[in-house]
JSON list of C-alpha atoms in Angstrom, two decimals:
[
{"chain": "P", "resi": 1, "resn": "MET", "atom": "CA", "xyz": [118.58, 100.08, 80.84]},
{"chain": "P", "resi": 2, "resn": "LYS", "atom": "CA", "xyz": [116.62, 102.95, 79.34]},
{"chain": "P", "resi": 3, "resn": "ILE", "atom": "CA", "xyz": [118.61, 106.07, 78.67]},
{"chain": "P", "resi": 4, "resn": "ASP", "atom": "CA", "xyz": [117.33, 108.90, 76.48]},
{"chain": "P", "resi": 5, "resn": "GLY", "atom": "CA", "xyz": [118.60, 108.43, 72.91]},
{"chain": "P", "resi": 6, "resn": "ARG", "atom": "CA", "xyz": [120.15, 111.91, 72.79]},
{"chain": "P", "resi": 7, "resn": "LYS", "atom": "CA", "xyz": [122.23, 111.17, 75.88]},
{"chain": "P", "resi": 8, "resn": "SER", "atom": "CA", "xyz": [123.30, 107.70, 74.79]},
{"chain": "P", "resi": 9, "resn": "ARG", "atom": "CA", "xyz": [124.76, 109.13, 71.57]},
{"chain": "P", "resi": 10, "resn": "LYS", "atom": "CA", "xyz": [126.88, 111.58, 73.54]},
{"chain": "P", "resi": 11, "resn": "LEU", "atom": "CA", "xyz": [128.17, 109.10, 76.12]},
{"chain": "P", "resi": 12, "resn": "THR", "atom": "CA", "xyz": [131.03, 106.80, 75.23]},
{"chain": "P", "resi": 13, "resn": "PRO", "atom": "CA", "xyz": [130.46, 103.03, 75.40]},
{"chain": "P", "resi": 14, "resn": "ASN", "atom": "CA", "xyz": [132.54, 102.91, 78.62]},
{"chain": "P", "resi": 15, "resn": "GLN", "atom": "CA", "xyz": [130.47, 105.68, 80.16]},
{"chain": "P", "resi": 16, "resn": "LEU", "atom": "CA", "xyz": [127.22, 103.89, 79.27]},
{"chain": "P", "resi": 17, "resn": "ARG", "atom": "CA", "xyz": [128.53, 100.67, 80.80]},
{"chain": "P", "resi": 18, "resn": "PHE", "atom": "CA", "xyz": [129.61, 102.59, 83.91]},
{"chain": "P", "resi": 19, "resn": "VAL", "atom": "CA", "xyz": [126.12, 104.07, 84.30]},
{"chain": "P", "resi": 20, "resn": "HIS", "atom": "CA", "xyz": [124.64, 100.58, 84.10]},
{"chain": "P", "resi": 21, "resn": "GLU", "atom": "CA", "xyz": [127.15, 99.02, 86.51]},
{"chain": "P", "resi": 22, "resn": "TYR", "atom": "CA", "xyz": [126.91, 101.94, 88.93]},
{"chain": "P", "resi": 23, "resn": "CYS", "atom": "CA", "xyz": [123.11, 101.97, 89.10]},
{"chain": "P", "resi": 24, "resn": "TYR", "atom": "CA", "xyz": [122.52, 98.23, 89.19]},
{"chain": "P", "resi": 25, "resn": "HIS", "atom": "CA", "xyz": [125.47, 97.14, 91.32]},
{"chain": "P", "resi": 26, "resn": "THR", "atom": "CA", "xyz": [127.03, 100.05, 93.23]},
{"chain": "P", "resi": 27, "resn": "LEU", "atom": "CA", "xyz": [123.82, 101.69, 94.38]},
{"chain": "P", "resi": 28, "resn": "THR", "atom": "CA", "xyz": [122.48, 98.33, 95.52]},
{"chain": "P", "resi": 29, "resn": "GLY", "atom": "CA", "xyz": [125.64, 97.69, 97.56]},
{"chain": "P", "resi": 30, "resn": "LYS", "atom": "CA", "xyz": [126.92, 94.77, 95.49]},
{"chain": "P", "resi": 31, "resn": "GLN", "atom": "CA", "xyz": [130.20, 96.41, 94.45]},
{"chain": "P", "resi": 32, "resn": "SER", "atom": "CA", "xyz": [132.19, 99.61, 94.81]},
{"chain": "P", "resi": 33, "resn": "ALA", "atom": "CA", "xyz": [132.17, 102.48, 92.35]},
{"chain": "P", "resi": 34, "resn": "SER", "atom": "CA", "xyz": [135.77, 101.60, 91.46]},
{"chain": "P", "resi": 35, "resn": "GLU", "atom": "CA", "xyz": [134.70, 98.07, 90.58]},
{"chain": "P", "resi": 36, "resn": "SER", "atom": "CA", "xyz": [131.94, 99.52, 88.38]},
{"chain": "P", "resi": 37, "resn": "ALA", "atom": "CA", "xyz": [134.57, 101.58, 86.55]},
{"chain": "P", "resi": 38, "resn": "ARG", "atom": "CA", "xyz": [136.80, 98.51, 86.10]},
{"chain": "P", "resi": 39, "resn": "LYS", "atom": "CA", "xyz": [133.89, 96.47, 84.73]},
{"chain": "P", "resi": 40, "resn": "ALA", "atom": "CA", "xyz": [133.05, 99.34, 82.39]},
{"chain": "P", "resi": 41, "resn": "GLY", "atom": "CA", "xyz": [136.48, 98.99, 80.79]},
{"chain": "P", "resi": 42, "resn": "TYR", "atom": "CA", "xyz": [138.61, 101.51, 82.64]},
{"chain": "P", "resi": 43, "resn": "SER", "atom": "CA", "xyz": [142.06, 100.37, 83.72]},
{"chain": "P", "resi": 44, "resn": "GLU", "atom": "CA", "xyz": [142.89, 99.22, 87.25]},
{"chain": "P", "resi": 45, "resn": "LYS", "atom": "CA", "xyz": [145.22, 102.19, 87.75]},
{"chain": "P", "resi": 46, "resn": "ILE", "atom": "CA", "xyz": [142.62, 104.88, 87.10]},
{"chain": "P", "resi": 47, "resn": "ALA", "atom": "CA", "xyz": [139.37, 103.14, 88.10]},
{"chain": "P", "resi": 48, "resn": "ARG", "atom": "CA", "xyz": [139.00, 104.84, 91.47]},
{"chain": "P", "resi": 49, "resn": "ARG", "atom": "CA", "xyz": [139.65, 108.34, 90.15]},
{"chain": "P", "resi": 50, "resn": "THR", "atom": "CA", "xyz": [137.52, 107.72, 87.07]},
{"chain": "P", "resi": 51, "resn": "ALA", "atom": "CA", "xyz": [134.57, 106.55, 89.18]},
{"chain": "P", "resi": 52, "resn": "TYR", "atom": "CA", "xyz": [134.85, 109.67, 91.29]},
{"chain": "P", "resi": 53, "resn": "GLU", "atom": "CA", "xyz": [135.06, 111.94, 88.25]},
{"chain": "P", "resi": 54, "resn": "LEU", "atom": "CA", "xyz": [132.23, 110.25, 86.33]},
{"chain": "P", "resi": 55, "resn": "THR", "atom": "CA", "xyz": [129.84, 110.81, 89.23]},
{"chain": "P", "resi": 56, "resn": "ASP", "atom": "CA", "xyz": [130.78, 114.51, 89.45]},
{"chain": "P", "resi": 57, "resn": "PRO", "atom": "CA", "xyz": [128.02, 116.52, 87.71]},
{"chain": "P", "resi": 58, "resn": "ASN", "atom": "CA", "xyz": [130.37, 119.45, 87.15]},
{"chain": "P", "resi": 59, "resn": "LYS", "atom": "CA", "xyz": [132.92, 117.36, 85.27]},
{"chain": "P", "resi": 60, "resn": "TYR", "atom": "CA", "xyz": [130.64, 114.90, 83.44]},
{"chain": "P", "resi": 61, "resn": "PRO", "atom": "CA", "xyz": [127.12, 116.33, 83.46]},
{"chain": "P", "resi": 62, "resn": "LEU", "atom": "CA", "xyz": [125.73, 113.84, 80.92]},
{"chain": "P", "resi": 63, "resn": "VAL", "atom": "CA", "xyz": [126.95, 110.84, 82.91]},
{"chain": "P", "resi": 64, "resn": "ALA", "atom": "CA", "xyz": [125.60, 112.27, 86.14]},
{"chain": "P", "resi": 65, "resn": "GLU", "atom": "CA", "xyz": [122.28, 113.01, 84.46]},
{"chain": "P", "resi": 66, "resn": "ALA", "atom": "CA", "xyz": [122.09, 109.47, 83.03]},
{"chain": "P", "resi": 67, "resn": "ILE", "atom": "CA", "xyz": [122.80, 108.05, 86.51]},
{"chain": "P", "resi": 68, "resn": "TYR", "atom": "CA", "xyz": [120.10, 110.30, 87.99]},
{"chain": "P", "resi": 69, "resn": "ASP", "atom": "CA", "xyz": [117.56, 109.28, 85.33]},
{"chain": "P", "resi": 70, "resn": "LEU", "atom": "CA", "xyz": [118.24, 105.57, 85.67]},
{"chain": "P", "resi": 71, "resn": "LYS", "atom": "CA", "xyz": [118.25, 105.77, 89.45]},
{"chain": "P", "resi": 72, "resn": "LYS", "atom": "CA", "xyz": [114.90, 107.55, 89.32]},
{"chain": "P", "resi": 73, "resn": "GLU", "atom": "CA", "xyz": [113.53, 104.86, 87.03]},
{"chain": "P", "resi": 74, "resn": "LEU", "atom": "CA", "xyz": [114.78, 102.12, 89.35]},
{"chain": "P", "resi": 75, "resn": "THR", "atom": "CA", "xyz": [113.22, 103.69, 92.44]},
{"chain": "P", "resi": 76, "resn": "ASP", "atom": "CA", "xyz": [109.85, 103.59, 90.72]},
{"chain": "P", "resi": 77, "resn": "LYS", "atom": "CA", "xyz": [110.17, 99.81, 90.37]},
{"chain": "P", "resi": 78, "resn": "PRO", "atom": "CA", "xyz": [111.02, 97.39, 93.15]},
{"chain": "P", "resi": 79, "resn": "LEU", "atom": "CA", "xyz": [114.53, 96.02, 92.69]},
{"chain": "P", "resi": 80, "resn": "ILE", "atom": "CA", "xyz": [113.73, 92.90, 94.67]},
{"chain": "P", "resi": 81, "resn": "GLY", "atom": "CA", "xyz": [110.60, 90.93, 93.99]},
{"chain": "P", "resi": 82, "resn": "PHE", "atom": "CA", "xyz": [109.16, 88.64, 96.59]},
{"chain": "P", "resi": 83, "resn": "SER", "atom": "CA", "xyz": [112.50, 87.89, 98.23]},
{"chain": "P", "resi": 84, "resn": "ALA", "atom": "CA", "xyz": [110.97, 86.56, 101.42]},
{"chain": "P", "resi": 85, "resn": "ALA", "atom": "CA", "xyz": [109.62, 83.50, 99.64]},
{"chain": "P", "resi": 86, "resn": "PRO", "atom": "CA", "xyz": [112.41, 81.09, 100.71]},
{"chain": "P", "resi": 87, "resn": "TRP", "atom": "CA", "xyz": [112.24, 82.33, 104.30]},
{"chain": "P", "resi": 88, "resn": "THR", "atom": "CA", "xyz": [108.45, 82.07, 104.35]},
{"chain": "P", "resi": 89, "resn": "LEU", "atom": "CA", "xyz": [108.52, 78.56, 102.94]},
{"chain": "P", "resi": 90, "resn": "ALA", "atom": "CA", "xyz": [111.17, 77.51, 105.43]},
{"chain": "P", "resi": 91, "resn": "THR", "atom": "CA", "xyz": [109.10, 78.92, 108.29]},
{"chain": "P", "resi": 92, "resn": "TYR", "atom": "CA", "xyz": [106.03, 77.00, 107.18]},
{"chain": "P", "resi": 93, "resn": "TYR", "atom": "CA", "xyz": [108.08, 73.86, 106.70]},
{"chain": "P", "resi": 94, "resn": "ILE", "atom": "CA", "xyz": [109.49, 74.06, 110.23]},
{"chain": "P", "resi": 95, "resn": "GLU", "atom": "CA", "xyz": [106.03, 74.60, 111.76]}
]
């Protein structure tokens, strides 16, 4: 995860972890934003509200900017490599 050094010094460790979890797991559909907040260290009771607030650019502009930057970086690179390989091999094997 590459986040500008100036931003990483201003974000708390939980916020940095949330940015990572949110971009790598929530945006790819693997888990909810609340689950990302829980894995980042926020309590079960406030995870849903915290996830909502952390993604609000008016409330937490640095977190929202870090999410935007990391998301932009991830869209430049394919998240999935050659994922069709098992299917392709199975097709050739059946033929």
